[in-house]
Amino acid sequence: AKDSGKNTYSYFNDSMKAKLMEKIQLQSELRKAIENEEFVVYYQPQVDLKTDKIVGFEALLRWMHPAKGLIMPNEFIPIAEETGLIVQIGTRVLKEACKQLKFWEEEGFHKLSIAVNISARQFKDLEFVNTIGAILEETNMQPNHLDLEITETIALSDLEYTVKTIDKLEKMGVSFSLDDFGTGYSSMNYLKSLPVHNIKIDKSFLDTVVDNIPEQKIVETIISLAHSLNLVVIAEGVEQHKQEIFLKSVNCNKAQGYFYSEPVPKEEAGSILRNINLM
Ligand code: C2E
Ligand code: CA
Ligand code: CA
Ligand code: CA
């Protein structure tokens, strides 16, 4: 009987077992990480292509694991999302990022914005709008300097809810960016029905844009379409000067990428800001 029992479950092989164990372990470590405040927010500058000044930062989460060291978001956000822990983690990121922006505002940088990534679970949470309101109140940050990044998948999964939620936050002054633009569905088509304020052109377009004329045409078309809808365009994943030159030639508004800076801790972000913007 023992043997047949084992056979029945033989599809559950050792590698699946190992993966599941790893996931369970990661889940419990995530819970501990929240308690022990092991999450750190990094900041990546967003540059205005007309003035070459820093006009904002994107907040990007890092996990400083006591034994494993730095863990990148792609390794833990999906599990945090699955377990719902992302709602708690995301609220911390929002608070931390808004506090940091307030700090830079008080230093004299009055026109910066802070972009924060919002996951599906967070966006759909019934308390989402209230949470944002409370954080804005608590940190005393200017609401029109907060920019929430959502992906097309999140935005389109329930369009009616998306429009309602964005409307409520827009009334408070908060703006929205459509992240990873161009990677999803027939993006152009639905863009007019989404009340977002900015689009972020995905890195994959930038990777090949320099010596690829059709790709250049696509990016140029995305930008002029976005401008005709009064949207601000941010290019992400800019790594080379040649890409920046191209983006300026097609009137892209802002850029973000390793060419300017990798995401860095707040102190370093502050010194980059003082160096570039006071020049
Ligand atoms: P994303 O929102 O598309 O963020 C851009 C990613 O590209 C970041 O990776 C950033 O470090 C990276 N990047 C920026 N410039 C360059 C470049 O020039 N070259 C290359 N190769 N990469 C560049 P990161 O920080 O590992 O974050 C990965 C993803 O994790 C993010 O993608 C976002 O979807 C998610 N994420 C990060 N922080 C948070 C958070 O606080 N909450 C949620 N829900 N998701 C987050
Ligand atoms: Ca993003
Ligand atoms: Ca992105
Ligand atoms: Ca991405």
mmCIF file of C-alpha atoms in Angstrom, residues 16-259:
data_model
loop_
_atom_site.group_PDB
_atom_site.id
_atom_site.type_symbol
_atom_site.label_atom_id
_atom_site.label_comp_id
_atom_site.label_asym_id
_atom_site.label_seq_id
_atom_site.Cartn_x
_atom_site.Cartn_y
_atom_site.Cartn_z
ATOM 1 C CA MET A 16 9.207 20.313 -8.070
ATOM 2 C CA LYS A 17 9.528 19.553 -4.401
ATOM 3 C CA ALA A 18 12.663 21.662 -4.145
ATOM 4 C CA LYS A 19 10.974 24.554 -5.927
ATOM 5 C CA LEU A 20 7.952 24.395 -3.672
ATOM 6 C CA MET A 21 10.147 24.284 -0.563
ATOM 7 C CA GLU A 22 12.058 27.298 -1.796
ATOM 8 C CA LYS A 23 8.820 29.174 -2.352
ATOM 9 C CA ILE A 24 7.483 28.330 1.099
ATOM 10 C CA GLN A 25 10.747 29.427 2.637
ATOM 11 C CA LEU A 26 10.734 32.672 0.671
ATOM 12 C CA GLN A 27 7.190 33.375 1.841
ATOM 13 C CA SER A 28 8.085 33.080 5.498
ATOM 14 C CA GLU A 29 11.258 35.089 4.967
ATOM 15 C CA LEU A 30 9.211 37.821 3.295
ATOM 16 C CA ARG A 31 7.012 38.036 6.375
ATOM 17 C CA LYS A 32 10.089 38.354 8.579
ATOM 18 C CA ALA A 33 11.612 40.883 6.209
ATOM 19 C CA ILE A 34 8.607 43.164 6.678
ATOM 20 C CA GLU A 35 8.937 42.955 10.471
ATOM 21 C CA ASN A 36 12.700 43.468 10.423
ATOM 22 C CA GLU A 37 12.516 46.263 7.861
ATOM 23 C CA GLU A 38 14.875 44.618 5.411
ATOM 24 C CA PHE A 39 13.383 46.426 2.414
ATOM 25 C CA VAL A 40 15.237 49.408 1.016
ATOM 26 C CA VAL A 41 14.031 51.820 -1.637
ATOM 27 C CA TYR A 42 16.473 52.778 -4.395
ATOM 28 C CA TYR A 43 15.966 55.781 -6.656
ATOM 29 C CA GLN A 44 16.622 56.167 -10.377
ATOM 30 C CA PRO A 45 16.674 59.684 -11.877
ATOM 31 C CA GLN A 46 14.283 60.733 -14.634
ATOM 32 C CA VAL A 47 15.788 63.389 -16.882
ATOM 33 C CA ASP A 48 13.984 66.098 -18.852
ATOM 34 C CA LEU A 49 15.294 65.923 -22.428
ATOM 35 C CA LYS A 50 14.802 69.660 -23.023
ATOM 36 C CA THR A 51 16.789 70.879 -20.019
ATOM 37 C CA ASP A 52 18.950 67.811 -19.192
ATOM 38 C CA LYS A 53 17.953 68.282 -15.535
ATOM 39 C CA ILE A 54 16.571 65.680 -13.166
ATOM 40 C CA VAL A 55 12.805 66.146 -12.862
ATOM 41 C CA GLY A 56 12.000 63.106 -10.798
ATOM 42 C CA PHE A 57 12.929 59.669 -9.551
ATOM 43 C CA GLU A 58 11.438 56.203 -9.839
ATOM 44 C CA ALA A 59 11.380 54.285 -6.566
ATOM 45 C CA LEU A 60 12.648 50.719 -7.030
ATOM 46 C CA LEU A 61 12.528 48.183 -4.244
ATOM 47 C CA ARG A 62 15.488 46.129 -2.985
ATOM 48 C CA TRP A 63 15.596 43.425 -0.335
ATOM 49 C CA MET A 64 18.666 43.420 1.880
ATOM 50 C CA HIS A 65 18.576 39.809 3.024
ATOM 51 C CA PRO A 66 20.706 39.261 6.157
ATOM 52 C CA ALA A 67 22.297 36.082 4.728
ATOM 53 C CA LYS A 68 21.771 36.227 0.963
ATOM 54 C CA GLY A 69 22.596 39.895 0.481
ATOM 55 C CA LEU A 70 20.855 42.096 -2.069
ATOM 56 C CA ILE A 71 17.809 40.486 -3.701
ATOM 57 C CA MET A 72 16.255 42.070 -6.795
ATOM 58 C CA PRO A 73 12.491 42.656 -7.120
ATOM 59 C CA ASN A 74 11.932 40.138 -9.905
ATOM 60 C CA GLU A 75 12.950 37.416 -7.450
ATOM 61 C CA PHE A 76 10.476 38.285 -4.705
ATOM 62 C CA ILE A 77 7.722 40.579 -6.049
ATOM 63 C CA PRO A 78 5.878 37.710 -7.805
ATOM 64 C CA ILE A 79 5.707 35.741 -4.522
ATOM 65 C CA ALA A 80 4.781 38.835 -2.541
ATOM 66 C CA GLU A 81 2.038 39.378 -5.103
ATOM 67 C CA GLU A 82 0.799 35.783 -4.893
ATOM 68 C CA THR A 83 0.603 35.839 -1.109
ATOM 69 C CA GLY A 84 -0.886 39.321 -0.905
ATOM 70 C CA LEU A 85 2.082 40.558 1.139
ATOM 71 C CA ILE A 86 2.736 43.056 -1.653
ATOM 72 C CA VAL A 87 -0.052 45.264 -0.295
ATOM 73 C CA GLN A 88 1.821 45.784 2.976
ATOM 74 C CA ILE A 89 5.213 46.031 1.293
ATOM 75 C CA GLY A 90 3.869 48.428 -1.325
ATOM 76 C CA THR A 91 2.426 50.731 1.330
ATOM 77 C CA ARG A 92 5.867 50.920 2.960
ATOM 78 C CA VAL A 93 7.481 51.762 -0.368
ATOM 79 C CA LEU A 94 4.936 54.513 -0.964
ATOM 80 C CA LYS A 95 5.489 56.018 2.481
ATOM 81 C CA GLU A 96 9.246 55.847 2.226
ATOM 82 C CA ALA A 97 9.304 57.343 -1.281
ATOM 83 C CA CYS A 98 6.930 60.182 -0.368
ATOM 84 C CA LYS A 99 8.979 60.973 2.757
ATOM 85 C CA GLN A 100 12.137 61.075 0.666
ATOM 86 C CA LEU A 101 10.582 63.395 -1.897
ATOM 87 C CA LYS A 102 9.446 65.699 0.903
ATOM 88 C CA PHE A 103 13.043 65.711 2.176
ATOM 89 C CA TRP A 104 14.373 66.800 -1.233
ATOM 90 C CA GLU A 105 11.592 69.398 -1.517
ATOM 91 C CA GLU A 106 12.706 70.870 1.793
ATOM 92 C CA GLU A 107 16.261 70.959 0.508
ATOM 93 C CA GLY A 108 15.028 73.298 -2.221
ATOM 94 C CA PHE A 109 14.178 70.935 -5.092
ATOM 95 C CA HIS A 110 10.575 71.989 -5.448
ATOM 96 C CA LYS A 111 9.711 70.558 -8.832
ATOM 97 C CA LEU A 112 10.650 66.908 -8.478
ATOM 98 C CA SER A 113 8.205 64.067 -8.850
ATOM 99 C CA ILE A 114 8.377 60.572 -7.427
ATOM 100 C CA ALA A 115 7.169 57.549 -9.397
ATOM 101 C CA VAL A 116 6.114 54.445 -7.479
ATOM 102 C CA ASN A 117 5.282 51.050 -8.999
ATOM 103 C CA ILE A 118 1.859 49.714 -8.059
ATOM 104 C CA SER A 119 1.111 46.001 -8.310
ATOM 105 C CA ALA A 120 -2.220 44.492 -9.359
ATOM 106 C CA ARG A 121 -3.128 43.414 -5.821
ATOM 107 C CA GLN A 122 -2.411 46.891 -4.483
ATOM 108 C CA PHE A 123 -4.347 48.681 -7.196
ATOM 109 C CA LYS A 124 -7.366 46.398 -6.669
ATOM 110 C CA ASP A 125 -7.264 46.649 -2.894
ATOM 111 C CA LEU A 126 -10.433 48.348 -1.665
ATOM 112 C CA GLU A 127 -8.367 50.582 0.626
ATOM 113 C CA PHE A 128 -6.003 51.721 -2.138
ATOM 114 C CA VAL A 129 -7.361 55.252 -2.597
ATOM 115 C CA ASN A 130 -7.623 55.756 1.178
ATOM 116 C CA THR A 131 -4.088 54.492 1.701
ATOM 117 C CA ILE A 132 -2.694 56.974 -0.799
ATOM 118 C CA GLY A 133 -4.709 59.778 0.792
ATOM 119 C CA ALA A 134 -3.410 58.897 4.254
ATOM 120 C CA ILE A 135 0.205 58.750 3.065
ATOM 121 C CA LEU A 136 -0.059 62.114 1.353
ATOM 122 C CA GLU A 137 -1.487 63.607 4.511
ATOM 123 C CA GLU A 138 1.078 61.973 6.775
ATOM 124 C CA THR A 139 4.116 62.917 4.690
ATOM 125 C CA ASN A 140 2.743 66.331 3.782
ATOM 126 C CA MET A 141 3.989 65.846 0.247
ATOM 127 C CA GLN A 142 2.514 67.739 -2.689
ATOM 128 C CA PRO A 143 0.030 65.285 -4.266
ATOM 129 C CA ASN A 144 0.765 66.524 -7.773
ATOM 130 C CA HIS A 145 4.331 65.297 -7.377
ATOM 131 C CA LEU A 146 3.230 61.702 -6.884
ATOM 132 C CA ASP A 147 3.136 59.528 -9.989
ATOM 133 C CA LEU A 148 1.811 55.972 -9.799
ATOM 134 C CA GLU A 149 3.047 53.457 -12.366
ATOM 135 C CA ILE A 150 0.684 50.718 -13.488
ATOM 136 C CA THR A 151 1.077 48.269 -16.362
ATOM 137 C CA GLU A 152 -1.302 47.783 -19.256
ATOM 138 C CA THR A 153 -2.289 44.383 -17.862
ATOM 139 C CA ILE A 154 -3.424 45.940 -14.583
ATOM 140 C CA ALA A 155 -5.106 48.890 -16.253
ATOM 141 C CA LEU A 156 -7.074 46.799 -18.733
ATOM 142 C CA SER A 157 -8.143 43.899 -16.540
ATOM 143 C CA ASP A 158 -11.141 45.913 -15.326
ATOM 144 C CA LEU A 159 -11.333 49.123 -17.300
ATOM 145 C CA GLU A 160 -14.349 50.505 -15.450
ATOM 146 C CA TYR A 161 -12.657 50.088 -12.060
ATOM 147 C CA THR A 162 -9.401 51.517 -13.448
ATOM 148 C CA VAL A 163 -11.094 54.648 -14.753
ATOM 149 C CA LYS A 164 -12.963 55.176 -11.477
ATOM 150 C CA THR A 165 -9.866 54.679 -9.344
ATOM 151 C CA ILE A 166 -7.673 56.937 -11.464
ATOM 152 C CA ASP A 167 -10.404 59.596 -11.427
ATOM 153 C CA LYS A 168 -10.561 59.603 -7.637
ATOM 154 C CA LEU A 169 -6.809 59.925 -7.255
ATOM 155 C CA GLU A 170 -6.590 62.484 -10.049
ATOM 156 C CA LYS A 171 -9.018 64.660 -8.072
ATOM 157 C CA MET A 172 -6.516 64.540 -5.212
ATOM 158 C CA GLY A 173 -3.786 65.650 -7.648
ATOM 159 C CA VAL A 174 -2.031 62.316 -8.176
ATOM 160 C CA SER A 175 -1.001 61.306 -11.700
ATOM 161 C CA PHE A 176 -0.575 57.947 -13.419
ATOM 162 C CA SER A 177 1.955 56.456 -15.799
ATOM 163 C CA LEU A 178 1.409 53.487 -18.045
ATOM 164 C CA ASP A 179 4.492 51.329 -17.492
ATOM 165 C CA ASP A 180 6.149 49.018 -20.052
ATOM 166 C CA PHE A 181 4.156 50.620 -22.851
ATOM 167 C CA GLY A 182 4.175 48.641 -26.085
ATOM 168 C CA THR A 183 4.749 45.218 -24.589
ATOM 169 C CA GLY A 184 1.112 44.254 -24.142
ATOM 170 C CA TYR A 185 -1.923 44.197 -26.419
ATOM 171 C CA SER A 186 -2.808 46.516 -29.275
ATOM 172 C CA SER A 187 -1.611 49.351 -27.101
ATOM 173 C CA MET A 188 -2.386 52.225 -29.458
ATOM 174 C CA ASN A 189 -6.032 51.306 -29.657
ATOM 175 C CA TYR A 190 -7.008 51.509 -26.010
ATOM 176 C CA LEU A 191 -4.672 54.339 -25.060
ATOM 177 C CA LYS A 192 -7.419 56.871 -25.683
ATOM 178 C CA SER A 193 -9.730 55.158 -23.184
ATOM 179 C CA LEU A 194 -7.227 55.116 -20.319
ATOM 180 C CA PRO A 195 -7.092 58.285 -18.215
ATOM 181 C CA VAL A 196 -3.326 58.079 -17.609
ATOM 182 C CA HIS A 197 -1.057 61.126 -17.840
ATOM 183 C CA ASN A 198 2.259 59.613 -18.916
ATOM 184 C CA ILE A 199 3.437 56.602 -20.857
ATOM 185 C CA LYS A 200 6.735 54.840 -20.359
ATOM 186 C CA ILE A 201 8.098 53.345 -23.557
ATOM 187 C CA ASP A 202 9.480 49.934 -22.713
ATOM 188 C CA LYS A 203 13.210 49.289 -22.772
ATOM 189 C CA SER A 204 12.786 46.639 -25.486
ATOM 190 C CA PHE A 205 12.081 49.407 -28.044
ATOM 191 C CA LEU A 206 15.171 51.329 -26.999
ATOM 192 C CA ASP A 207 17.442 48.289 -27.225
ATOM 193 C CA THR A 208 17.247 48.145 -31.009
ATOM 194 C CA VAL A 209 16.290 51.700 -31.904
ATOM 195 C CA VAL A 210 19.735 53.030 -32.767
ATOM 196 C CA ASP A 211 20.425 51.169 -36.021
ATOM 197 C CA ASN A 212 16.942 49.980 -36.869
ATOM 198 C CA ILE A 213 14.867 52.343 -39.011
ATOM 199 C CA PRO A 214 11.503 50.539 -38.676
ATOM 200 C CA GLU A 215 11.955 50.578 -34.891
ATOM 201 C CA GLN A 216 12.697 54.298 -35.031
ATOM 202 C CA LYS A 217 9.462 54.829 -36.965
ATOM 203 C CA ILE A 218 7.517 52.888 -34.341
ATOM 204 C CA VAL A 219 8.939 54.916 -31.460
ATOM 205 C CA GLU A 220 8.375 58.162 -33.356
ATOM 206 C CA THR A 221 4.760 57.154 -34.023
ATOM 207 C CA ILE A 222 4.133 56.180 -30.397
ATOM 208 C CA ILE A 223 5.472 59.563 -29.266
ATOM 209 C CA SER A 224 3.431 61.634 -31.688
ATOM 210 C CA LEU A 225 0.289 59.661 -30.925
ATOM 211 C CA ALA A 226 0.890 60.133 -27.192
ATOM 212 C CA HIS A 227 1.464 63.857 -27.692
ATOM 213 C CA SER A 228 -1.756 64.170 -29.680
ATOM 214 C CA LEU A 229 -3.496 62.720 -26.607
ATOM 215 C CA ASN A 230 -1.641 65.224 -24.370
ATOM 216 C CA LEU A 231 0.428 62.518 -22.723
ATOM 217 C CA VAL A 232 3.986 62.940 -21.498
ATOM 218 C CA VAL A 233 6.404 60.317 -22.824
ATOM 219 C CA ILE A 234 9.221 58.782 -20.794
ATOM 220 C CA ALA A 235 11.709 56.411 -22.423
ATOM 221 C CA GLU A 236 13.064 53.731 -20.112
ATOM 222 C CA GLY A 237 16.257 51.706 -20.334
ATOM 223 C CA VAL A 238 18.336 54.408 -22.035
ATOM 224 C CA GLU A 239 21.928 53.173 -21.895
ATOM 225 C CA GLN A 240 23.750 55.034 -24.658
ATOM 226 C CA HIS A 241 24.224 58.600 -25.790
ATOM 227 C CA LYS A 242 23.091 57.616 -29.307
ATOM 228 C CA GLN A 243 19.716 56.614 -27.883
ATOM 229 C CA GLU A 244 19.377 59.959 -26.152
ATOM 230 C CA ILE A 245 20.199 61.823 -29.372
ATOM 231 C CA PHE A 246 17.507 59.867 -31.199
ATOM 232 C CA LEU A 247 14.945 60.474 -28.427
ATOM 233 C CA LYS A 248 15.619 64.202 -28.506
ATOM 234 C CA SER A 249 15.177 64.207 -32.302
ATOM 235 C CA VAL A 250 11.671 62.743 -31.950
ATOM 236 C CA ASN A 251 10.662 65.048 -29.067
ATOM 237 C CA CYS A 252 10.505 62.443 -26.336
ATOM 238 C CA ASN A 253 9.889 64.335 -23.074
ATOM 239 C CA LYS A 254 11.903 62.420 -20.495
ATOM 240 C CA ALA A 255 14.388 59.589 -20.242
ATOM 241 C CA GLN A 256 15.529 57.151 -17.615
ATOM 242 C CA GLY A 257 18.286 54.538 -17.714
ATOM 243 C CA TYR A 258 21.834 53.527 -16.894
ATOM 244 C CA PHE A 259 23.138 56.240 -19.247
#
